[in-house]
PDB file of C-alpha atoms and ligand atoms in Angstrom:
ATOM      1  CA  MET A   1      -6.145  14.562   8.222  1.00 86.00           C
ATOM      2  CA  LEU A   2      -9.261  16.662   8.870  1.00 84.00           C
ATOM      3  CA  ARG A   3     -11.148  13.367   8.924  1.00 85.00           C
ATOM      4  CA  LEU A   4      -8.700  11.665  11.407  1.00 87.00           C
ATOM      5  CA  VAL A   5      -8.748  14.692  13.614  1.00 88.00           C
ATOM      6  CA  GLU A   6     -12.648  14.857  13.558  1.00 87.00           C
ATOM      7  CA  GLN A   7     -12.673  11.086  14.487  1.00 89.00           C
ATOM      8  CA  ASN A   8      -9.975  11.712  17.455  1.00 90.00           C
ATOM      9  CA  LYS A   9     -10.847  15.179  18.324  1.00 91.00           C
ATOM     10  CA  ASP A  10     -12.686  14.018  21.816  1.00 94.00           C
ATOM     11  CA  HIS A  11      -9.635  11.647  22.375  1.00 93.00           C
ATOM     12  CA  LEU A  12      -7.193  14.285  21.814  1.00 94.00           C
ATOM     13  CA  THR A  13      -9.178  16.769  24.196  1.00 93.00           C
ATOM     14  CA  SER A  14      -9.297  14.142  27.131  1.00 95.00           C
ATOM     15  CA  LEU A  15      -5.596  13.247  26.784  1.00 95.00           C
ATOM     16  CA  ASP A  16      -5.077  17.227  26.942  1.00 94.00           C
ATOM     17  CA  SER A  17      -7.506  17.554  29.919  1.00 95.00           C
ATOM     18  CA  ALA A  18      -5.231  15.117  31.683  1.00 96.00           C
ATOM     19  CA  ILE A  19      -2.149  17.016  31.643  1.00 96.00           C
ATOM     20  CA  GLY A  20      -3.221  20.364  29.805  1.00 94.00           C
ATOM     21  CA  ASP A  21      -5.922  22.484  29.209  1.00 96.00           C
ATOM     22  CA  ALA A  22      -8.352  20.325  27.250  1.00 95.00           C
ATOM     23  CA  ASP A  23      -7.850  22.448  24.091  1.00 95.00           C
ATOM     24  CA  HIS A  24      -5.613  20.184  21.796  1.00 96.00           C
ATOM     25  CA  GLY A  25      -8.473  18.522  19.764  1.00 95.00           C
ATOM     26  CA  VAL A  26     -10.481  21.820  19.462  1.00 95.00           C
ATOM     27  CA  ASN A  27      -6.953  23.423  18.162  1.00 96.00           C
ATOM     28  CA  MET A  28      -6.186  20.523  15.639  1.00 96.00           C
ATOM     29  CA  LEU A  29      -9.739  20.639  14.353  1.00 96.00           C
ATOM     30  CA  ARG A  30     -10.001  24.378  13.735  1.00 96.00           C
ATOM     31  CA  GLY A  31      -6.624  24.262  12.322  1.00 97.00           C
ATOM     32  CA  PHE A  32      -6.960  21.435   9.748  1.00 96.00           C
ATOM     33  CA  THR A  33     -10.748  22.706   9.001  1.00 96.00           C
ATOM     34  CA  ALA A  34      -8.959  25.891   8.033  1.00 97.00           C
ATOM     35  CA  VAL A  35      -6.100  23.948   6.022  1.00 95.00           C
ATOM     36  CA  VAL A  36      -8.581  21.971   3.912  1.00 93.00           C
ATOM     37  CA  ALA A  37     -10.508  25.547   3.180  1.00 95.00           C
ATOM     38  CA  ALA A  38      -7.255  26.919   2.285  1.00 94.00           C
ATOM     39  CA  VAL A  39      -6.124  24.173   0.028  1.00 91.00           C
ATOM     40  CA  ASP A  40      -9.468  23.964  -1.940  1.00 90.00           C
ATOM     41  CA  LYS A  41      -9.471  27.608  -2.465  1.00 91.00           C
ATOM     42  CA  ARG A  42      -6.166  28.153  -3.439  1.00 84.00           C
ATOM     43  CA  ASP A  43      -4.272  26.020  -6.167  1.00 76.00           C
ATOM     44  CA  ALA A  44      -1.276  24.809  -4.468  1.00 72.00           C
ATOM     45  CA  ASP A  45       0.110  22.553  -7.149  1.00 79.00           C
ATOM     46  CA  SER A  46       3.173  20.610  -5.793  1.00 91.00           C
ATOM     47  CA  PRO A  47       3.335  19.095  -2.380  1.00 93.00           C
ATOM     48  CA  GLY A  48       5.749  21.433  -0.973  1.00 95.00           C
ATOM     49  CA  GLU A  49       3.581  24.347  -1.773  1.00 95.00           C
ATOM     50  CA  VAL A  50       0.491  22.588  -0.111  1.00 94.00           C
ATOM     51  CA  LEU A  51       2.746  21.953   2.917  1.00 96.00           C
ATOM     52  CA  LEU A  52       3.653  25.453   2.930  1.00 96.00           C
ATOM     53  CA  LEU A  53       0.209  26.674   2.842  1.00 95.00           C
ATOM     54  CA  THR A  54      -0.697  24.097   5.563  1.00 96.00           C
ATOM     55  CA  GLY A  55       2.084  25.471   7.677  1.00 97.00           C
ATOM     56  CA  ASN A  56       1.034  28.966   7.363  1.00 97.00           C
ATOM     57  CA  THR A  57      -2.553  28.300   7.741  1.00 97.00           C
ATOM     58  CA  LEU A  58      -1.841  26.249  11.246  1.00 97.00           C
ATOM     59  CA  ILE A  59       0.248  29.363  12.567  1.00 97.00           C
ATOM     60  CA  SER A  60      -2.379  31.710  11.774  1.00 97.00           C
ATOM     61  CA  THR A  61      -5.461  29.561  13.217  1.00 97.00           C
ATOM     62  CA  VAL A  62      -4.247  27.835  16.005  1.00 95.00           C
ATOM     63  CA  GLY A  63      -3.699  29.433  19.367  1.00 86.00           C
ATOM     64  CA  GLY A  64      -2.034  26.925  21.652  1.00 89.00           C
ATOM     65  CA  ALA A  65       1.668  25.650  21.508  1.00 95.00           C
ATOM     66  CA  SER A  66       1.031  23.183  18.935  1.00 97.00           C
ATOM     67  CA  GLY A  67       0.200  25.730  16.244  1.00 97.00           C
ATOM     68  CA  PRO A  68       3.382  27.516  15.739  1.00 98.00           C
ATOM     69  CA  LEU A  69       5.207  24.004  16.188  1.00 98.00           C
ATOM     70  CA  PHE A  70       3.389  22.196  13.645  1.00 98.00           C
ATOM     71  CA  GLY A  71       2.785  25.074  11.744  1.00 98.00           C
ATOM     72  CA  SER A  72       6.550  25.847  11.566  1.00 98.00           C
ATOM     73  CA  ALA A  73       7.368  22.189  10.816  1.00 98.00           C
ATOM     74  CA  PHE A  74       5.021  22.036   7.755  1.00 97.00           C
ATOM     75  CA  ARG A  75       6.412  25.406   6.625  1.00 98.00           C
ATOM     76  CA  VAL A  76       9.827  24.396   6.698  1.00 98.00           C
ATOM     77  CA  ALA A  77       9.148  20.842   5.087  1.00 97.00           C
ATOM     78  CA  GLY A  78       7.109  22.856   2.379  1.00 97.00           C
ATOM     79  CA  LYS A  79      10.234  24.979   1.685  1.00 98.00           C
ATOM     80  CA  SER A  80      12.320  21.931   1.632  1.00 97.00           C
ATOM     81  CA  LEU A  81      10.288  20.297  -1.030  1.00 96.00           C
ATOM     82  CA  GLY A  82       9.861  23.333  -3.052  1.00 94.00           C
ATOM     83  CA  LYS A  83       7.832  23.296  -6.311  1.00 93.00           C
ATOM     84  CA  ASP A  84       8.791  19.597  -7.738  1.00 91.00           C
ATOM     85  CA  SER A  85       5.754  18.056  -8.629  1.00 89.00           C
ATOM     86  CA  ASP A  86       7.460  14.676  -7.798  1.00 91.00           C
ATOM     87  CA  VAL A  87       8.869  14.033  -4.455  1.00 94.00           C
ATOM     88  CA  THR A  88      11.237  11.190  -3.925  1.00 97.00           C
ATOM     89  CA  PRO A  89      11.417   9.243  -1.050  1.00 97.00           C
ATOM     90  CA  ALA A  90      14.929  10.932   0.056  1.00 98.00           C
ATOM     91  CA  GLN A  91      13.546  14.414  -0.526  1.00 97.00           C
ATOM     92  CA  LEU A  92      10.640  13.581   1.734  1.00 97.00           C
ATOM     93  CA  ALA A  93      13.216  11.998   4.221  1.00 98.00           C
ATOM     94  CA  ALA A  94      15.219  15.353   4.336  1.00 98.00           C
ATOM     95  CA  ALA A  95      11.992  17.438   4.859  1.00 98.00           C
ATOM     96  CA  LEU A  96      10.887  15.342   7.815  1.00 98.00           C
ATOM     97  CA  HIS A  97      14.542  15.928   9.307  1.00 98.00           C
ATOM     98  CA  ASP A  98      13.829  19.698   8.577  1.00 98.00           C
ATOM     99  CA  ALA A  99      10.547  19.553  10.196  1.00 98.00           C
ATOM    100  CA  LEU A 100      11.971  17.809  13.387  1.00 98.00           C
ATOM    101  CA  ALA A 101      14.923  20.559  13.391  1.00 98.00           C
ATOM    102  CA  ALA A 102      12.470  23.479  13.194  1.00 98.00           C
ATOM    103  CA  ILE A 103      10.505  22.192  16.028  1.00 98.00           C
ATOM    104  CA  ARG A 104      13.386  21.771  18.177  1.00 98.00           C
ATOM    105  CA  LYS A 105      14.628  24.875  17.712  1.00 97.00           C
ATOM    106  CA  LEU A 106      11.378  26.593  18.378  1.00 97.00           C
ATOM    107  CA  GLY A 107      10.312  24.457  21.258  1.00 97.00           C
ATOM    108  CA  ALA A 108      13.730  23.384  22.551  1.00 98.00           C
ATOM    109  CA  ALA A 109      12.567  19.991  23.499  1.00 98.00           C
ATOM    110  CA  SER A 110      14.800  16.563  23.461  1.00 97.00           C
ATOM    111  CA  VAL A 111      13.450  13.046  23.157  1.00 98.00           C
ATOM    112  CA  GLY A 112      12.129  12.031  26.529  1.00 98.00           C
ATOM    113  CA  ASP A 113      10.653  15.639  27.299  1.00 98.00           C
ATOM    114  CA  LYS A 114       7.216  14.219  26.807  1.00 98.00           C
ATOM    115  CA  THR A 115       6.231  16.233  23.634  1.00 98.00           C
ATOM    116  CA  MET A 116       5.454  15.693  19.899  1.00 98.00           C
ATOM    117  CA  VAL A 117       9.237  15.439  19.545  1.00 98.00           C
ATOM    118  CA  ASP A 118       9.033  12.083  20.997  1.00 98.00           C
ATOM    119  CA  ALA A 119       6.645  10.866  18.102  1.00 98.00           C
ATOM    120  CA  LEU A 120       8.188  12.743  15.337  1.00 98.00           C
ATOM    121  CA  ALA A 121      12.154  11.914  16.090  1.00 98.00           C
ATOM    122  CA  PRO A 122      11.751   7.849  15.879  1.00 98.00           C
ATOM    123  CA  ALA A 123       9.162   8.375  12.969  1.00 98.00           C
ATOM    124  CA  THR A 124      11.723  10.317  11.169  1.00 98.00           C
ATOM    125  CA  ASP A 125      14.630   8.091  11.800  1.00 98.00           C
ATOM    126  CA  ALA A 126      12.406   4.914  10.894  1.00 98.00           C
ATOM    127  CA  PHE A 127      11.519   7.050   7.554  1.00 98.00           C
ATOM    128  CA  GLN A 128      15.284   7.554   6.757  1.00 98.00           C
ATOM    129  CA  ALA A 129      16.041   4.012   7.621  1.00 98.00           C
ATOM    130  CA  ALA A 130      13.408   2.613   5.334  1.00 98.00           C
ATOM    131  CA  VAL A 131      14.789   4.769   2.498  1.00 98.00           C
ATOM    132  CA  ASP A 132      18.259   3.984   3.035  1.00 98.00           C
ATOM    133  CA  ASP A 133      17.217   0.234   2.672  1.00 98.00           C
ATOM    134  CA  GLY A 134      15.509   1.360  -0.746  1.00 98.00           C
ATOM    135  CA  ALA A 135      11.954   1.607   0.379  1.00 98.00           C
ATOM    136  CA  GLY A 136       9.408   3.770  -1.536  1.00 97.00           C
ATOM    137  CA  ILE A 137       7.346   6.358   0.181  1.00 97.00           C
ATOM    138  CA  PRO A 138       4.447   4.096   1.106  1.00 97.00           C
ATOM    139  CA  VAL A 139       6.491   1.588   2.834  1.00 98.00           C
ATOM    140  CA  ALA A 140       8.788   4.381   4.558  1.00 98.00           C
ATOM    141  CA  ALA A 141       5.558   5.986   5.584  1.00 98.00           C
ATOM    142  CA  LYS A 142       4.192   2.889   7.344  1.00 98.00           C
ATOM    143  CA  ARG A 143       7.443   2.130   9.247  1.00 98.00           C
ATOM    144  CA  ALA A 144       7.166   5.820  10.252  1.00 98.00           C
ATOM    145  CA  LEU A 145       3.748   5.337  11.520  1.00 98.00           C
ATOM    146  CA  HIS A 146       4.653   2.336  13.617  1.00 98.00           C
ATOM    147  CA  ALA A 147       7.512   4.430  15.196  1.00 98.00           C
ATOM    148  CA  ALA A 148       5.338   7.594  15.918  1.00 98.00           C
ATOM    149  CA  GLU A 149       2.748   5.298  17.654  1.00 98.00           C
ATOM    150  CA  ASP A 150       5.457   3.529  19.589  1.00 98.00           C
ATOM    151  CA  GLY A 151       6.732   6.942  20.463  1.00 98.00           C
ATOM    152  CA  ALA A 152       3.654   8.501  21.361  1.00 98.00           C
ATOM    153  CA  ALA A 153       2.777   5.382  23.773  1.00 98.00           C
ATOM    154  CA  ALA A 154       6.351   5.746  25.281  1.00 98.00           C
ATOM    155  CA  THR A 155       5.271   9.130  26.476  1.00 98.00           C
ATOM    156  CA  ILE A 156       3.088   7.547  29.073  1.00 98.00           C
ATOM    157  CA  PRO A 157       5.300   7.000  31.849  1.00 98.00           C
ATOM    158  CA  LEU A 158       7.331   9.942  31.535  1.00 98.00           C
ATOM    159  CA  GLN A 159       7.205  13.412  33.492  1.00 98.00           C
ATOM    160  CA  ALA A 160       6.628  16.092  30.990  1.00 98.00           C
ATOM    161  CA  LEU A 161       9.639  18.627  30.962  1.00 98.00           C
ATOM    162  CA  LYS A 162       8.370  21.290  28.404  1.00 98.00           C
ATOM    163  CA  GLY A 163       4.960  22.806  27.767  1.00 96.00           C
ATOM    164  CA  ARG A 164       2.138  23.262  29.729  1.00 96.00           C
ATOM    165  CA  ALA A 165       2.281  19.913  31.008  1.00 97.00           C
ATOM    166  CA  SER A 166       5.437  20.307  32.647  1.00 97.00           C
ATOM    167  CA  TYR A 167       3.781  22.476  35.065  1.00 97.00           C
ATOM    168  CA  LEU A 168       2.062  19.402  36.595  1.00 97.00           C
ATOM    169  CA  GLY A 169       5.754  17.959  37.417  1.00 97.00           C
ATOM    170  CA  PRO A 170       5.417  14.280  38.589  1.00 97.00           C
ATOM    171  CA  ARG A 171       1.541  14.294  37.950  1.00 97.00           C
ATOM    172  CA  SER A 172       1.918  14.355  34.364  1.00 97.00           C
ATOM    173  CA  VAL A 173       3.166  10.784  34.468  1.00 98.00           C
ATOM    174  CA  GLY A 174       0.850   8.070  33.572  1.00 98.00           C
ATOM    175  CA  HIS A 175      -0.700   9.958  30.433  1.00 97.00           C
ATOM    176  CA  GLN A 176       0.162   9.824  27.003  1.00 98.00           C
ATOM    177  CA  ASP A 177       1.028  13.297  25.526  1.00 98.00           C
ATOM    178  CA  PRO A 178      -1.686  14.827  23.324  1.00 98.00           C
ATOM    179  CA  GLY A 179       0.877  16.518  20.882  1.00 98.00           C
ATOM    180  CA  ALA A 180       2.878  13.160  20.166  1.00 98.00           C
ATOM    181  CA  THR A 181      -0.478  11.444  19.657  1.00 98.00           C
ATOM    182  CA  SER A 182      -1.696  13.803  16.906  1.00 97.00           C
ATOM    183  CA  THR A 183       1.941  13.604  15.322  1.00 98.00           C
ATOM    184  CA  ALA A 184       1.199   9.786  14.893  1.00 98.00           C
ATOM    185  CA  LEU A 185      -2.196  10.850  13.332  1.00 96.00           C
ATOM    186  CA  LEU A 186      -0.282  12.961  10.878  1.00 96.00           C
ATOM    187  CA  PHE A 187       1.625   9.910   9.635  1.00 97.00           C
ATOM    188  CA  ARG A 188      -1.508   7.794   9.633  1.00 96.00           C
ATOM    189  CA  ALA A 189      -2.744  10.508   7.370  1.00 95.00           C
ATOM    190  CA  LEU A 190       0.519  10.345   5.240  1.00 95.00           C
ATOM    191  CA  VAL A 191       0.009   6.479   5.164  1.00 96.00           C
ATOM    192  CA  THR A 192      -3.429   6.718   3.767  1.00 93.00           C
ATOM    193  CA  ALA A 193      -2.372   9.574   1.291  1.00 90.00           C
ATOM    194  CA  THR A 194       0.314   7.384  -0.072  1.00 90.00           C
ATOM    195  CA  GLU A 195      -1.425   4.099  -0.265  1.00 85.00           C
ATOM    196  CA  GLY A 196      -1.723   2.693  -3.615  1.00 68.00           C
ATOM    197  CA  SER A 197       0.634   5.097  -5.056  1.00 62.00           C
TER     198      SER A 197
HETATM  199  P1  ADP B   1      -1.373  24.179  24.462  1.00 60.31           P
HETATM  200  O1  ADP B   1      -0.323  23.392  25.513  1.00 60.31           O
HETATM  201  O2  ADP B   1      -0.692  25.690  24.511  1.00 60.31           O
HETATM  202  O3  ADP B   1      -2.552  24.196  25.420  1.00 60.31           O
HETATM  203  P2  ADP B   1      -1.915  22.302  22.849  1.00 60.31           P
HETATM  204  O4  ADP B   1      -2.522  21.869  23.709  1.00 60.31           O
HETATM  205  O5  ADP B   1      -2.493  22.502  21.262  1.00 60.31           O
HETATM  206  O6  ADP B   1      -1.153  23.432  23.092  1.00 60.31           O
HETATM  207  O7  ADP B   1      -0.567  21.304  22.404  1.00 60.31           O
HETATM  208  C1  ADP B   1       0.169  20.783  23.658  1.00 60.31           C
HETATM  209  C2  ADP B   1       1.093  20.130  22.780  1.00 60.31           C
HETATM  210  O8  ADP B   1       2.244  20.677  22.240  1.00 60.31           O
HETATM  211  C3  ADP B   1       1.795  18.960  23.782  1.00 60.31           C
HETATM  212  O9  ADP B   1       0.978  17.865  24.201  1.00 60.31           O
HETATM  213  C4  ADP B   1       3.291  18.778  23.552  1.00 60.31           C
HETATM  214  O10 ADP B   1       3.255  17.639  22.461  1.00 60.31           O
HETATM  215  C5  ADP B   1       3.310  19.965  22.490  1.00 60.31           C
HETATM  216  N1  ADP B   1       4.355  20.932  23.210  1.00 60.31           N
HETATM  217  C6  ADP B   1       4.315  21.984  24.133  1.00 60.31           C
HETATM  218  N2  ADP B   1       5.457  22.656  24.385  1.00 60.31           N
HETATM  219  C7  ADP B   1       6.404  21.884  23.501  1.00 60.31           C
HETATM  220  C8  ADP B   1       7.630  22.118  23.078  1.00 60.31           C
HETATM  221  N3  ADP B   1       8.548  23.160  23.876  1.00 60.31           N
HETATM  222  N4  ADP B   1       8.441  21.587  22.278  1.00 60.31           N
HETATM  223  C9  ADP B   1       7.616  20.719  21.503  1.00 60.31           C
HETATM  224  N5  ADP B   1       6.325  20.493  21.640  1.00 60.31           N
HETATM  225  C10 ADP B   1       5.470  21.035  22.723  1.00 60.31           C
HETATM  226 MG1   MG B   2      -3.661  22.372  25.449  1.00 60.31          MG
END
């Protein structure tokens, strides 16, 4: 994820400069640099423990709205997975539902409000549908990635109703939401991490 954020930092920042305060790329880079350092330093053994550490680190290092939102999502997903060393597709689907619920509880955004929810909600549904069809995590992650990318692209014509971009009113139309874009990157990281497994 850190590598993807490094590659996309300027892109995320330029999206956030169109409808926000131009800090989303920097926020994500600061957060995931700290996450990699924290994971390297501490022995978080299970996937759930790594996600919990990721969430705690994002909350403590990212100042923008996205820090507490992504941070809570990772924390809740980590708690949902617990300490099991093996994660089943169904467990990961449940963790995604829990993460989405955490973001919606904290940010009160619905699909269509032009936020990260517009990428995470369809991605969670696509992951669940793939699992229901009997897919393993790598295939479900790919379907979720495509849904997240489509969801992020679908934010372009929307007017922002939550977060800093909503202050722009109709002027937020015509730009892709930064947080939905980084949500798609998170699913790209999941695909890369699970490829070949
Ligand atoms: P800030 O808006 O504080 O500068 P960032 O630039 O890091 O924080 O993150 C902005 C992103 O956060 C937006 O693109 C949007 O996806 C997401 N966001 C903002 N407010 C909310 C909310 N209430 N619910 C869900 N996501 C939100
Ligand atoms: Mg910002």
